[in-house]
N, CA and C of each residue as an Amber inpcrd file, in Angstrom:
protein
   708
  13.5550000 -26.4540000 -19.8690000  12.7960000 -25.1650000 -19.1600000
  13.7590000 -23.9910000 -19.1420000  13.1140000 -22.8380000 -19.6880000
  13.6730000 -21.5690000 -19.6960000  14.1720000 -21.0170000 -18.2480000
  15.5800000 -21.1570000 -18.0150000  15.9540000 -20.7700000 -16.5830000
  15.9160000 -19.2820000 -16.4940000  15.8660000 -18.3790000 -17.5420000
  15.6750000 -16.9840000 -17.2550000  14.3950000 -16.7770000 -16.5880000
  13.3470000 -17.5370000 -16.8530000  12.0740000 -17.3990000 -16.2590000
  11.8880000 -17.4300000 -14.7570000  12.9910000 -18.2250000 -14.1750000
  13.1580000 -18.3080000 -12.8090000  13.5300000 -17.0260000 -12.0410000
  14.0940000 -16.1370000 -12.7860000  14.6310000 -14.8640000 -12.0680000
  13.4820000 -14.0330000 -11.7660000  12.4680000 -13.5970000 -12.4990000
  11.2730000 -12.9770000 -12.0580000  10.4200000 -13.6790000 -11.0460000
  10.3740000 -15.0030000 -11.4220000   9.6320000 -15.8050000 -10.4540000
  10.2050000 -15.8880000  -9.0460000  11.4810000 -15.8260000  -9.0770000
  12.2010000 -15.7830000  -7.6130000  11.9350000 -14.5880000  -6.9380000
  11.8420000 -13.3880000  -7.6530000  11.4770000 -12.1490000  -7.0470000
   9.9130000 -12.1280000  -6.5450000   9.1330000 -12.8800000  -7.2900000
   7.7150000 -12.7820000  -6.8710000   7.5910000 -13.8870000  -5.6370000
   8.3070000 -14.9780000  -5.7030000   8.2260000 -15.8020000  -4.4790000
   8.7700000 -15.0350000  -3.2090000   9.9530000 -14.2470000  -3.4060000
  10.4970000 -13.5080000  -2.3800000   9.2600000 -12.4710000  -1.7550000
   8.5960000 -12.0260000  -2.6370000   7.5790000 -11.0010000  -2.1840000
   6.5480000 -11.8100000  -1.4760000   6.1030000 -12.8860000  -2.0000000
   5.0090000 -13.7110000  -1.2480000   5.6690000 -14.1190000   0.1820000
   7.0100000 -14.5520000   0.2560000   7.4490000 -15.0140000   1.6640000
   7.4720000 -13.6570000   2.5570000   7.8250000 -12.5140000   1.9240000
   7.8100000 -11.2330000   2.8300000   6.4990000 -11.0960000   3.5350000
   5.3950000 -11.2900000   2.6410000   4.0440000 -11.1890000   2.9870000
   3.5650000 -12.1690000   4.1120000   4.0560000 -13.3760000   3.9700000
   3.6710000 -14.4430000   4.9100000   4.3640000 -14.1240000   6.1950000
   5.6090000 -13.6840000   6.2270000   6.3360000 -13.5510000   7.4990000
   5.7410000 -12.2100000   8.0470000   5.3910000 -11.2680000   7.2510000
   4.7650000 -10.0100000   7.8040000   3.5440000 -10.3240000   8.5510000
   2.6630000 -11.3190000   7.9390000   1.4590000 -11.7840000   8.5890000
   1.7750000 -12.3020000   9.9060000   2.6770000 -13.2210000   9.9400000
   3.0570000 -13.7130000  11.0300000   3.5400000 -12.8000000  12.2320000
   4.2800000 -11.6680000  11.7320000   4.6820000 -10.6730000  12.5640000
   3.6250000  -9.9110000  13.2310000   2.6040000  -9.6630000  12.4370000
   1.4340000  -9.0400000  12.8480000   0.7030000  -9.7030000  13.9050000
   0.6400000 -11.0380000  13.9420000  -0.0610000 -11.8180000  14.9010000
   0.7410000 -11.7440000  16.3270000   2.0100000 -11.4540000  16.2260000
   2.8540000 -11.2380000  17.3620000   3.0270000  -9.7930000  17.8070000
   2.1190000  -8.9800000  17.1520000   2.1220000  -7.5110000  17.6170000
   3.5950000  -6.8200000  17.1930000   4.2950000  -7.3210000  16.2790000
   5.4860000  -6.6990000  15.9450000   5.2340000  -6.0070000  14.5680000
   4.5950000  -4.8260000  14.7560000   3.9560000  -4.0090000  13.6960000
   5.0600000  -3.3410000  12.7690000   6.1240000  -2.9630000  13.5530000
   7.2350000  -2.3010000  12.8200000   7.8820000  -3.3180000  11.8770000
   8.1300000  -4.5210000  12.3650000   8.7190000  -5.4940000  11.4010000
   7.5950000  -5.9510000  10.1540000   6.3850000  -5.9760000  10.6370000
   5.3560000  -6.3090000   9.5670000   5.4380000  -5.2160000   8.5500000
   5.5800000  -3.9900000   8.9500000   5.6670000  -2.9850000   7.9990000
   6.9010000  -2.9460000   7.1610000   8.0430000  -3.1320000   7.7790000
   9.2030000  -3.3320000   7.0590000   9.3090000  -4.5320000   5.9580000
   8.5120000  -5.6030000   6.2380000   8.5900000  -6.7170000   5.4030000
   7.5910000  -6.4260000   4.3660000   6.5030000  -5.4810000   4.4520000
   5.6540000  -5.1670000   3.4530000   6.3260000  -4.3220000   2.4310000
   7.0860000  -3.3740000   2.8450000   7.9930000  -2.4840000   2.0300000
   8.9340000  -3.4010000   1.3110000   9.6780000  -4.3580000   2.0040000
  10.5330000  -5.2190000   1.2430000   9.8750000  -6.0380000   0.0980000
   8.5260000  -6.4550000   0.5530000   7.8390000  -7.1890000  -0.5000000
   7.5540000  -6.2400000  -1.7360000   7.1670000  -4.9860000  -1.3840000
   6.9770000  -4.0030000  -2.5050000   8.2700000  -3.7480000  -3.4450000
   9.4040000  -3.8240000  -2.7610000  10.6510000  -3.7410000  -3.6810000
  10.7320000  -4.9870000  -4.4790000  10.5060000  -6.2560000  -4.0930000
  10.5770000  -7.4750000  -4.9310000   9.5130000  -7.3650000  -5.9570000
   8.4160000  -6.9330000  -5.5630000   7.1580000  -6.7210000  -6.5080000
   7.5460000  -5.9280000  -7.7160000   8.2510000  -4.8390000  -7.4600000
   8.7740000  -3.9120000  -8.5290000   9.7530000  -4.5550000  -9.4720000
  10.6810000  -5.4300000  -8.8360000  11.7400000  -6.0710000  -9.6510000
  11.1880000  -7.2340000 -10.4520000  10.1750000  -7.8540000 -10.0750000
   9.7550000  -9.1180000 -10.7170000   9.1290000  -8.5980000 -12.1460000
   8.4540000  -7.7640000 -12.3190000   7.8040000  -7.2470000 -13.4780000
   8.9410000  -6.7030000 -14.3300000   9.7690000  -5.9560000 -13.6710000
  10.8000000  -5.1510000 -14.5280000  11.8590000  -6.3500000 -15.1770000
  12.2820000  -7.3220000 -14.4000000  13.1620000  -8.2110000 -14.7980000
  12.3380000  -9.0330000 -15.7460000  11.1920000  -9.4820000 -15.7770000
  10.3990000 -10.2760000 -16.6290000  10.3140000  -9.6330000 -18.0020000
  10.1480000  -8.1720000 -18.0510000  10.1610000  -7.3140000 -19.2790000
  11.4140000  -7.2800000 -19.8800000  12.4150000  -6.8880000 -19.0190000
  13.7540000  -6.9360000 -19.4940000  14.3690000  -8.2470000 -20.1480000
  14.1680000  -9.2960000 -19.5780000  14.5620000 -10.6200000 -20.0280000
  13.5680000 -11.2030000 -21.2570000  12.4800000 -10.6170000 -21.3270000
  11.3960000 -11.0710000 -22.3320000  10.9180000 -12.3500000 -22.0950000
  10.6060000 -12.7290000 -20.7490000   9.9830000 -13.9220000 -20.3370000
   8.7240000 -13.8400000 -19.6630000   7.9240000 -12.7820000 -19.8110000
   6.6300000 -12.5820000 -19.3210000   5.7160000 -13.6640000 -19.8320000
   5.0300000 -14.2410000 -18.8740000   4.1350000 -15.2760000 -19.3660000
   2.8040000 -15.2900000 -18.3080000   1.7890000 -16.0250000 -18.6550000
   0.6560000 -16.0440000 -17.9440000   0.8050000 -16.5860000 -16.4350000
   1.7940000 -17.6450000 -16.4300000   1.9210000 -18.2550000 -14.9850000
   2.5380000 -17.1250000 -14.1500000   3.4050000 -16.3090000 -14.5830000
   4.1030000 -15.3140000 -13.8980000   3.0350000 -14.2250000 -13.4530000
   2.0420000 -13.9380000 -14.2130000   1.0370000 -13.0300000 -13.8900000
   0.0940000 -13.4770000 -12.8850000  -0.2900000 -14.8100000 -12.9060000
  -1.0170000 -15.3070000 -11.9130000  -0.3520000 -15.4910000 -10.6070000
   1.0370000 -15.8010000 -10.6840000   1.8710000 -15.9380000  -9.3680000
   2.0210000 -14.6330000  -8.7570000   2.3450000 -13.6500000  -9.5330000
   2.2760000 -12.2250000  -8.9780000   1.0460000 -11.8370000  -8.2060000
  -0.0670000 -12.1270000  -8.7640000  -1.4210000 -11.6910000  -8.0220000
  -1.5470000 -12.4610000  -6.7460000  -1.1830000 -13.6860000  -6.8180000
  -1.2210000 -14.4300000  -5.4030000  -0.2130000 -14.0040000  -4.5270000
   0.9350000 -13.7470000  -4.9160000   1.9620000 -13.0930000  -3.9290000
   1.4810000 -11.7350000  -3.4310000   0.8580000 -10.8660000  -4.3180000
   0.4070000  -9.4400000  -3.8270000  -0.6280000  -9.5870000  -2.9990000
  -1.6380000 -10.4640000  -3.1010000  -2.7340000 -10.7530000  -2.1250000
  -2.3520000 -11.0480000  -0.8230000  -1.3430000 -11.7760000  -0.6190000
  -0.6580000 -12.1130000   0.5050000   0.0730000 -10.9350000   1.1490000
   0.9740000 -10.3700000   0.4790000   1.7150000  -9.1050000   0.9730000
   1.0320000  -7.9010000   1.0790000   0.1080000  -7.4600000   0.1070000
  -0.5070000  -6.3250000   0.1380000  -2.0940000  -6.4060000   0.4730000
  -2.5930000  -7.6460000   0.6780000  -3.9880000  -7.8150000   1.0400000
  -4.0700000  -8.3320000   2.3810000  -3.5290000  -9.5930000   2.5130000
  -3.7090000 -10.3580000   3.9090000  -2.8660000  -9.6470000   4.9870000
  -1.5030000  -9.4680000   4.7530000  -0.5500000  -8.9360000   5.7330000
  -1.1450000  -7.6400000   6.2960000  -1.4320000  -6.5030000   5.5670000
  -1.9740000  -5.3070000   6.2490000  -3.3350000  -5.5060000   6.8630000
  -4.1850000  -6.3370000   6.3380000  -5.4690000  -6.5370000   6.9280000
  -5.2580000  -7.3280000   8.2670000  -4.2710000  -8.2030000   8.3400000
  -4.0030000  -8.8520000   9.5330000  -3.3810000  -7.8780000  10.6840000
  -2.5510000  -7.1000000   9.9480000  -1.8920000  -6.0450000  11.0110000
  -2.9420000  -5.1580000  11.6200000  -3.7960000  -4.6420000  10.8940000
  -4.7930000  -3.8570000  11.5130000  -5.6950000  -4.5220000  12.3090000
  -6.1450000  -5.7900000  12.0170000  -6.8690000  -6.4910000  12.8720000
  -6.3500000  -6.8280000  14.3330000  -4.9580000  -7.2390000  14.3030000
  -4.3280000  -7.4790000  15.4390000  -4.0650000  -6.3010000  16.3070000
  -3.8250000  -5.0570000  15.6460000  -3.6180000  -3.7290000  16.1230000
  -4.8590000  -3.3570000  16.9700000  -6.0130000  -3.6300000  16.1920000
  -7.3190000  -3.0560000  16.8820000  -7.9640000  -3.9910000  18.0290000
  -7.4030000  -5.4060000  17.9500000  -7.9920000  -6.3500000  18.7910000
  -8.1020000  -5.9510000  20.2650000  -6.9360000  -5.4550000  20.8390000
  -6.9740000  -5.0370000  22.2640000  -7.9420000  -4.0230000  22.5270000
  -8.2730000  -3.1930000  21.5150000  -9.3290000  -2.0510000  21.6980000
 -10.7080000  -2.2970000  21.6980000 -11.0310000  -3.3220000  20.5840000
 -12.4410000  -3.6300000  20.3600000 -12.6290000  -5.2110000  20.2280000
 -11.7060000  -5.8910000  20.5850000 -11.9770000  -7.2530000  20.6060000
 -12.2210000  -7.9840000  19.3610000 -13.1240000  -8.9210000  19.1760000
 -13.3200000  -9.6670000  18.1140000 -13.9550000  -8.8440000  16.8960000
 -14.4530000  -7.6120000  17.2770000 -15.0570000  -6.8010000  16.1190000
 -13.8180000  -6.5220000  15.2140000 -12.7480000  -6.5250000  15.6530000
 -11.5260000  -6.2660000  14.6370000 -11.4610000  -7.0750000  13.5500000
 -12.0490000  -8.1830000  13.4520000 -12.1980000  -9.0910000  12.4670000
 -12.7450000  -8.3720000  11.1380000 -13.6510000  -7.4070000  11.3400000
 -14.4340000  -6.7510000  10.3110000 -13.2280000  -6.1380000   9.2370000
 -12.0130000  -5.8080000   9.7140000 -11.0990000  -5.1540000   8.8510000
 -10.4000000  -6.2750000   7.8930000 -10.6980000  -7.4690000   8.2350000
  -9.9720000  -8.6340000   7.2570000 -10.8100000  -8.5600000   5.8970000
 -11.8830000  -7.7940000   5.7440000 -12.4250000  -7.6590000   4.3040000
 -11.4920000  -7.1510000   3.4770000 -10.5700000  -6.3300000   3.9400000
  -9.3810000  -5.7710000   3.0140000  -8.7500000  -6.7280000   2.2400000
  -8.6610000  -7.9120000   2.7890000  -7.8310000  -9.0400000   2.0720000
  -8.7200000  -9.4310000   0.8650000 -10.0390000  -9.5870000   1.2060000
 -10.8850000 -10.0860000  -0.0570000 -10.9320000  -9.1350000  -0.9580000
 -11.1680000  -7.8810000  -0.7100000 -11.2760000  -6.6110000  -1.6390000
 -10.0340000  -6.5520000  -2.3680000  -8.7900000  -6.9500000  -1.8020000
  -7.5320000  -6.6560000  -2.3780000  -7.4280000  -7.7280000  -3.4660000
  -7.8980000  -9.0490000  -3.2280000  -8.0500000 -10.0210000  -4.2250000
  -8.8920000  -9.7050000  -5.4570000 -10.0560000  -9.0100000  -5.0870000
 -10.8610000  -8.6630000  -6.2510000 -10.1360000  -7.4700000  -6.9800000
  -9.4540000  -6.5160000  -6.3580000  -8.5130000  -5.4910000  -7.1170000
  -7.7180000  -6.0260000  -8.1650000  -6.9820000  -7.1090000  -7.5540000
  -5.8320000  -7.7460000  -8.3860000  -6.5030000  -8.4870000  -9.4380000
  -7.5230000  -9.2900000  -9.3770000  -8.2880000  -9.7390000 -10.2660000
  -8.6580000  -8.9300000 -11.4790000  -9.3640000  -7.7260000 -11.0230000
  -9.6590000  -6.9670000 -11.7690000  -8.5410000  -6.2030000 -12.6280000
  -7.4880000  -6.0030000 -12.1420000  -6.2700000  -5.4000000 -12.5830000
  -5.7870000  -6.3290000 -13.8820000  -5.7150000  -7.5810000 -13.5410000
  -5.3570000  -8.6260000 -14.5350000  -6.2560000  -8.5820000 -15.9200000
  -7.5460000  -8.2250000 -15.6650000  -8.4380000  -8.2310000 -16.8480000
  -8.6960000  -6.8710000 -17.5170000  -8.3970000  -5.8140000 -16.6950000
  -8.6230000  -4.5440000 -17.3140000  -7.5370000  -3.9540000 -18.1700000
  -7.7440000  -3.7920000 -19.3740000  -6.7600000  -3.4550000 -20.4150000
  -6.5470000  -1.8830000 -20.2470000  -7.3670000  -1.2640000 -19.4160000
  -7.0760000   0.2120000 -19.3130000  -6.0260000   0.6260000 -18.4820000
  -5.6530000  -0.1720000 -17.6230000  -4.5160000  -0.0380000 -16.6090000
  -3.1600000  -0.4940000 -17.0600000  -2.6810000   0.1430000 -18.2980000
  -1.3770000  -0.1260000 -18.6460000  -0.4780000   0.9620000 -18.1400000
  -0.7820000   2.2130000 -18.1530000   0.0690000   3.2350000 -17.7320000
  -0.4230000   4.0260000 -16.3480000  -1.6400000   3.7060000 -15.9050000
  -2.1600000   4.2350000 -14.7530000  -3.1420000   3.2810000 -14.1290000
  -3.7300000   3.6530000 -12.9810000  -4.5680000   2.5980000 -12.2520000
  -6.0030000   3.2720000 -12.2930000  -6.9510000   2.2470000 -12.1850000
  -8.3170000   2.4700000 -11.9250000  -8.7370000   1.9660000 -10.7140000
  -8.7680000   2.8540000  -9.6620000  -8.8510000   2.2390000  -8.2780000
  -7.4620000   2.3400000  -7.6860000  -7.5530000   2.2120000  -6.3230000
  -6.2690000   2.3620000  -5.5510000  -5.5250000   1.1000000  -5.7630000
  -4.3130000   1.2680000  -5.8290000  -3.3540000  -0.0390000  -6.0020000
  -3.2160000  -0.6210000  -4.6840000  -3.0210000  -2.0930000  -4.6490000
  -2.8690000  -2.5620000  -3.5400000  -1.6690000  -2.4000000  -2.6290000
  -0.4660000  -2.1890000  -3.2600000   0.5870000  -1.7150000  -2.4530000
   0.6280000  -0.4270000  -1.6410000  -0.1700000   0.5700000  -2.3590000
  -0.4190000   1.8290000  -1.5610000  -1.3000000   1.6520000  -0.3860000
  -2.3500000   0.8710000  -0.6390000  -3.3180000   0.7130000   0.4190000
  -2.5630000  -0.1590000   1.7210000  -1.7560000  -0.9570000   1.3310000
  -0.9500000  -1.7990000   2.2100000  -0.0070000  -0.9960000   3.0650000
   0.7260000  -0.0900000   2.3930000   1.7250000   0.6870000   2.9430000
   1.0430000   1.7390000   3.9680000  -0.1510000   2.1580000   3.5830000
  -0.9850000   2.9920000   4.4260000  -1.1410000   2.3880000   5.8170000
  -1.8270000   1.1680000   5.6250000  -2.2520000   0.5070000   6.8970000
  -1.1110000  -0.1320000   7.7290000  -0.0310000  -0.6310000   7.1360000
   1.0550000  -1.1060000   7.7730000   1.6160000   0.0720000   8.6460000
   1.8830000   1.1300000   7.8910000   2.3900000   2.3850000   8.5170000
   1.5960000   2.7920000   9.6770000   0.4040000   2.8110000   9.6260000
  -0.5470000   3.3890000  10.7300000  -0.4320000   2.5130000  11.8640000
  -0.3270000   1.2130000  11.6190000  -0.3370000   0.2390000  12.7620000
   0.8580000   0.3400000  13.6810000   1.8430000   1.1860000  13.1400000
   3.1840000   1.3570000  13.9060000   2.9120000   2.4370000  15.0280000
   1.8490000   3.1610000  14.9900000   1.6580000   4.1940000  15.8580000
   1.3660000   3.6350000  17.4430000   1.8430000   4.3350000  18.2590000
   1.6060000   3.8030000  19.6000000   0.2170000   3.9130000  20.0330000
  -0.2700000   3.0030000  21.0300000  -1.6610000   2.9690000  21.4430000
  -1.9820000   4.2800000  22.0940000  -0.9620000   4.9720000  22.8240000
  -1.3150000   6.2400000  23.4010000  -1.9230000   7.4250000  22.4550000
  -1.8590000   6.9780000  21.0850000  -2.3400000   7.9330000  20.1780000
  -3.9350000   7.7230000  20.1520000  -4.4120000   6.5090000  20.6060000
  -5.7800000   6.2370000  20.4960000  -6.4190000   6.6260000  21.6610000
  -6.7190000   8.0830000  21.9960000  -7.0750000   8.4880000  23.1040000
  -8.6520000   8.3960000  23.3900000  -9.2490000   8.4460000  22.1950000
 -10.8310000   8.4730000  22.4220000 -11.2990000   7.1770000  22.0720000
 -12.3950000   6.6650000  22.7320000 -12.9780000   5.3540000  22.5200000
 -13.4620000   5.2050000  21.1480000 -13.7970000   6.2720000  20.4150000
 -14.4790000   6.1020000  19.0790000 -13.3460000   5.9250000  18.0340000
 -12.0160000   6.2020000  18.2820000 -10.9670000   6.2850000  17.1110000
 -10.8510000   4.8260000  16.6330000 -10.8210000   3.6780000  17.3170000
 -10.7440000   2.4480000  16.6170000 -11.8230000   2.1070000  15.6700000
 -13.1100000   2.6510000  16.0070000 -14.0320000   2.5890000  15.0740000
 -13.9240000   3.3850000  13.8010000 -13.2440000   4.4750000  14.0030000
 -12.8960000   5.2220000  12.8730000 -12.0410000   4.5300000  11.8740000
 -11.0390000   3.9660000  12.4280000 -10.1230000   2.9850000  11.6050000
 -10.8830000   2.0230000  10.9320000 -11.8290000   1.3390000  11.4650000
 -12.6360000   0.3520000  10.9400000 -13.3870000   0.9800000   9.7750000
 -14.0210000   2.0650000   9.9320000 -14.6940000   2.6110000   8.8550000
 -13.8960000   3.0620000   7.7830000 -12.6020000   3.6200000   8.0490000
 -11.6540000   3.9150000   6.9520000 -11.2800000   2.6710000   6.2860000
 -11.1010000   1.6180000   6.8630000 -10.7540000   0.3040000   6.2470000
 -11.7650000  -0.0570000   5.1680000 -12.9850000   0.1360000   5.4310000
 -14.1030000  -0.1850000   4.4220000 -14.1610000   0.8580000   3.5300000
 -13.7950000   2.1000000   3.6680000 -13.6680000   3.2320000   2.6970000
 -12.4620000   2.7150000   1.7460000 -11.3290000   2.2060000   2.2890000
 -10.1920000   1.8580000   1.4160000 -10.5490000   0.6300000   0.5580000
 -11.4700000  -0.3090000   1.0450000 -12.0760000  -1.3300000   0.2660000
 -12.7090000  -0.8000000  -0.9520000 -13.6580000   0.1120000  -0.7670000
 -14.2240000   0.8270000  -1.8730000 -13.2660000   1.4800000  -2.9330000
 -12.3030000   2.1770000  -2.3230000 -11.2490000   2.8200000  -3.2320000
 -10.5470000   1.9010000  -4.0830000 -10.2990000   0.5820000  -3.5070000
  -9.5310000  -0.4750000  -4.3190000 -10.3360000  -0.8220000  -5.5830000
 -11.7270000  -0.7310000  -5.4940000 -12.5710000  -1.2580000  -6.6510000
 -13.1330000   0.0250000  -7.3940000 -12.8960000   1.2350000  -6.9750000
 -13.7200000   2.4100000  -7.4900000 -13.1290000   2.7660000  -8.8360000
 -14.0790000   3.2350000  -9.7220000 -13.6990000   3.7340000 -10.9240000
 -13.1140000   5.0430000 -10.9690000 -12.1640000   5.1050000 -10.1720000
 -11.3900000   6.4570000  -9.9750000 -10.1100000   6.2970000 -10.5280000
  -9.4850000   7.3360000 -11.3850000  -8.2270000   7.1860000 -11.9830000
  -7.1110000   7.5080000 -11.0320000  -6.0620000   6.7170000 -10.9530000
  -4.8630000   7.0830000 -10.0560000  -3.6410000   7.0000000 -11.0110000
  -2.8470000   7.9570000 -10.8050000  -1.5370000   7.8410000 -11.6410000
  -0.6690000   7.0050000 -11.1660000   0.1670000   6.5490000 -11.9950000
   1.3230000   5.7880000 -11.4560000   2.5280000   6.6590000 -11.5940000
   3.6850000   6.0800000 -11.0250000   4.8700000   6.9540000 -10.9340000
   5.8160000   6.5400000 -12.1080000   5.2770000   6.0890000 -13.1350000
   6.2330000   5.8530000 -14.4290000   6.3180000   7.1190000 -15.1070000
   7.6500000   7.4220000 -15.3630000   8.0120000   8.7680000 -16.1990000
   8.3500000   8.3360000 -17.4710000   7.8060000   8.8790000 -18.5380000
   8.2960000   8.6410000 -19.8550000   9.0210000   9.8100000 -20.2930000
   9.0410000  10.9450000 -19.7540000   9.9910000  12.0170000 -19.7440000
   9.9000000  12.8580000 -18.5700000  10.7200000  13.8460000 -18.4830000
  10.8470000  14.6930000 -17.1540000  10.2550000  16.0940000 -17.3110000
   9.4550000  16.2600000 -18.3510000   8.9340000  17.6670000 -18.4450000
   7.6240000  17.7040000 -17.3290000   7.6660000  18.9900000 -16.8990000
   6.5350000  19.4770000 -15.9830000   5.1910000  19.2250000 -16.6300000
   5.0100000  19.6820000 -17.8800000   3.7220000  19.4840000 -18.5070000
   3.1130000  18.2070000 -18.5150000   3.9020000  17.1720000 -18.8120000
   3.4950000  15.8120000 -18.8390000   3.4370000  15.0130000 -17.4760000
   4.1360000  15.7320000 -16.5780000   4.1830000  14.8910000 -15.1980000
   3.9820000  15.8390000 -14.1420000   2.9540000  16.7800000 -14.2510000
   2.8620000  17.8150000 -13.2410000   2.2880000  17.0340000 -12.0340000
   1.2690000  16.0400000 -12.1870000   0.7470000  15.3930000 -11.1240000
   1.7410000  14.5010000 -10.1960000   2.7220000  13.9350000 -10.8370000
   3.6240000  13.1050000 -10.2900000   4.6840000  14.2020000  -9.4370000
   5.0670000  15.1570000 -10.1670000   5.9310000  16.1750000  -9.4340000
   5.2510000  16.6850000  -8.2420000   3.9270000  16.8890000  -8.3190000
   3.4190000  17.5950000  -7.2190000   3.3070000  16.5470000  -6.1080000
   2.9980000  15.3000000  -6.4020000   2.9780000  14.2200000  -5.4660000
   4.4040000  14.0310000  -4.7820000   5.3880000  14.0700000  -5.5780000
   6.8770000  13.7610000  -5.0430000   7.2980000  14.8960000  -4.1900000
   6.9020000  16.1750000  -4.4930000   7.2380000  17.2420000  -3.6560000
   6.4930000  17.1780000  -2.3690000   5.2800000  16.9040000  -2.3150000
   4.4290000  16.7850000  -1.1150000   4.9810000  15.8370000  -0.3770000
   5.2520000  14.4770000  -0.9030000   5.6620000  13.2810000  -0.1840000
   7.1200000  13.6960000   0.5730000   7.9240000  14.4590000  -0.1790000
   9.1720000  14.6680000   0.6060000   9.0460000  15.6270000   1.7410000
   8.1960000  16.4960000   1.6310000   7.8020000  17.4020000   2.7900000
   7.2490000  16.6060000   3.9270000   6.4040000  15.6690000   3.6480000
   5.7510000  14.8730000   4.5850000   6.9360000  14.0950000   5.4010000
   7.8510000  13.4820000   4.5720000   8.8260000  12.5200000   5.1540000
   9.6760000  13.2130000   6.0170000  10.1740000  14.3920000   5.5040000
  11.1140000  15.3130000   6.3400000  10.3990000  15.6850000   7.7560000
   9.0440000  16.0980000   7.7010000   8.5210000  16.5750000   8.7900000
   8.3830000  15.4000000   9.7500000   7.9600000  14.1980000   9.3210000
   7.8570000  12.9990000  10.2550000   9.2040000  12.6940000  10.6540000
  10.2740000  12.7540000   9.9440000  11.5670000  12.5110000  10.5150000
  12.0640000  13.3350000  11.7360000  11.7550000  14.6790000  11.4250000
  11.9410000  15.6850000  12.4630000  11.2150000  15.5070000  13.7320000
   9.8230000  15.0070000  13.4980000   9.0110000  14.8620000  14.7890000
   9.5750000  13.4440000  15.4250000   9.9150000  12.6990000  14.6730000
  10.6870000  11.3560000  15.3110000  11.8330000  11.7530000  16.1250000
  12.6040000  12.5390000  15.6060000  13.8200000  13.0400000  16.4170000
  13.3900000  13.7810000  17.4910000  12.5040000  14.7030000  17.3880000
  12.0780000  15.7660000  18.4080000  11.4430000  14.9720000  19.6390000
  10.4030000  13.8960000  19.3970000   9.9040000  13.2730000  20.4370000
  10.5650000  11.9180000  20.8260000  11.6980000  11.6700000  20.0200000
  12.3710000  10.4310000  20.2990000  11.5370000   9.0740000  20.2020000
  10.6330000   9.1100000  19.1560000   9.7240000   8.0040000  18.9080000
   9.9110000   7.6870000  17.3260000  10.4200000   6.5080000  17.1100000
  10.6510000   6.0430000  15.7520000   9.2360000   5.9110000  15.0680000
   8.1940000   5.8010000  15.8240000   6.8380000   5.4990000  15.1990000
   6.4090000   6.8370000  14.5250000   6.8790000   8.0040000  14.8060000
   6.4330000   9.1610000  14.0300000   7.1710000   9.1710000  12.7530000
   8.4250000   8.6630000  12.6900000   8.9850000   8.6800000  11.4490000
   8.2740000   7.6510000  10.4200000   7.9000000   6.5470000  10.9430000
   7.2540000   5.4290000  10.2300000   5.9030000   5.9340000   9.7810000
   5.1650000   6.8910000  10.5700000   3.9040000   7.4400000  10.0420000
   4.0080000   8.1110000   8.7960000   5.2530000   8.3550000   8.2120000
   5.3780000   9.0460000   7.0220000   4.8390000   8.2190000   5.7860000
   4.8090000   6.9560000   5.8990000   4.2310000   6.0870000   5.0140000
   2.8010000   6.1820000   4.7890000   2.0120000   6.3650000   5.9620000
   0.5500000   6.5760000   5.9920000   0.2460000   8.0240000   5.2590000
   1.2120000   9.0760000   5.7250000   1.0130000  10.3410000   5.3080000
   1.2080000  10.4970000   3.9330000   2.1060000   9.9520000   3.2930000
   2.4440000   9.9010000   1.9030000   1.2780000   9.3410000   1.1320000
   0.7430000   8.1620000   1.4970000  -0.4090000   7.5910000   0.8010000
  -1.5140000   8.2250000   0.8490000  -1.7530000   9.0420000   2.0530000
  -2.9460000   9.7810000   2.2320000  -3.0100000  11.0840000   1.1810000
  -1.7950000  11.5330000   1.0340000  -1.5070000  12.7730000   0.1180000
  -1.7740000  12.1160000  -1.2140000  -1.2760000  11.1020000  -1.6420000
  -1.4450000  10.3570000  -2.9310000  -2.8400000  10.1850000  -3.2010000
  -3.6920000   9.7350000  -2.3710000  -5.0810000   9.5460000  -2.5750000
  -5.7340000  10.8230000  -2.6570000  -5.5010000  11.9690000  -1.7190000
  -6.0370000  13.0860000  -1.7520000  -5.9920000  13.7780000  -3.2710000
  -4.6350000  13.7500000  -3.5750000  -4.3040000  14.3950000  -4.8540000
  -5.0750000  13.9050000  -5.9580000  -5.0740000  12.4680000  -6.0160000
  -5.7610000  11.8550000  -7.1980000  -7.1960000  12.2170000  -7.1320000
  -7.9660000  12.2650000  -5.9340000  -9.2660000  12.5380000  -5.8710000
  -9.4200000  14.0100000  -6.3240000  -8.6860000  14.9530000  -5.9720000
  -8.7780000  16.3700000  -6.3130000  -8.5540000  16.4530000  -7.7900000
  -7.6740000  15.6490000  -8.6230000  -7.4450000  15.7890000  -9.8270000
  -8.6870000  15.0630000 -10.7510000  -9.1870000  14.0270000 -10.0280000
 -10.2970000  13.3100000 -10.6580000 -11.5700000  14.3350000 -10.7540000
 -11.8280000  15.0050000  -9.7970000 -12.9090000  16.1080000  -9.5740000
 -12.5620000  17.2460000 -10.6970000 -11.4140000  17.5150000 -10.8280000
 -11.0300000  18.7900000 -11.6830000 -11.0760000  18.2350000 -13.0750000
 -10.8880000  17.0140000 -13.4750000 -11.0700000  16.5880000 -14.8060000
 -12.4290000  16.1910000 -15.3880000 -13.4260000  16.2710000 -14.4000000
 -14.8410000  15.9530000 -14.7000000 -15.3500000  17.1270000 -15.5730000
């Protein structure tokens, strides 16, 4: 057996374990921990593919294992976090948002078969969707002041299901060079993301609520989606 192949597979399994524990934390209403574990899973997800390419040990088993791990960490875990977050507000209707786990699985299967998605994405990537929802679930219930707000989140969760499979181009953050001409969209995203993160940190310090700082994750992904939609309309 090629022992080198164990290295990227170990990162993939670490990603899966982060997703499993994040799902458990969500059931305990420990949403900050769930968010942190999803971020850690994204870290491992980045390195499994990178190490596989660097070591030249990419294989079909690794691809399948990666998709299985991703559906736990970026499909089931954020869907469970949102469901558990909404349950005190809307009861068992909160199960409606678990559809995200199924649509995430479809997104990952589509990605494995779609040869167009080598340097960019067609549809919203599952890690981005997961970070958005896990971050949003860290917000205190005091923010849900109106009775209709939980239902808005349910509706947005179904919108995100659509975006996962939509034939809409989304740029990746892979840089082949650092020129503005070739990477204008990425630079605009990074500048906007930096502004949002700084703003959320200042708000967290101002109001002494760590949740406002964690909301930066949702804000950054919302900016990413908005920018891609604008660019998609512009290029038509």
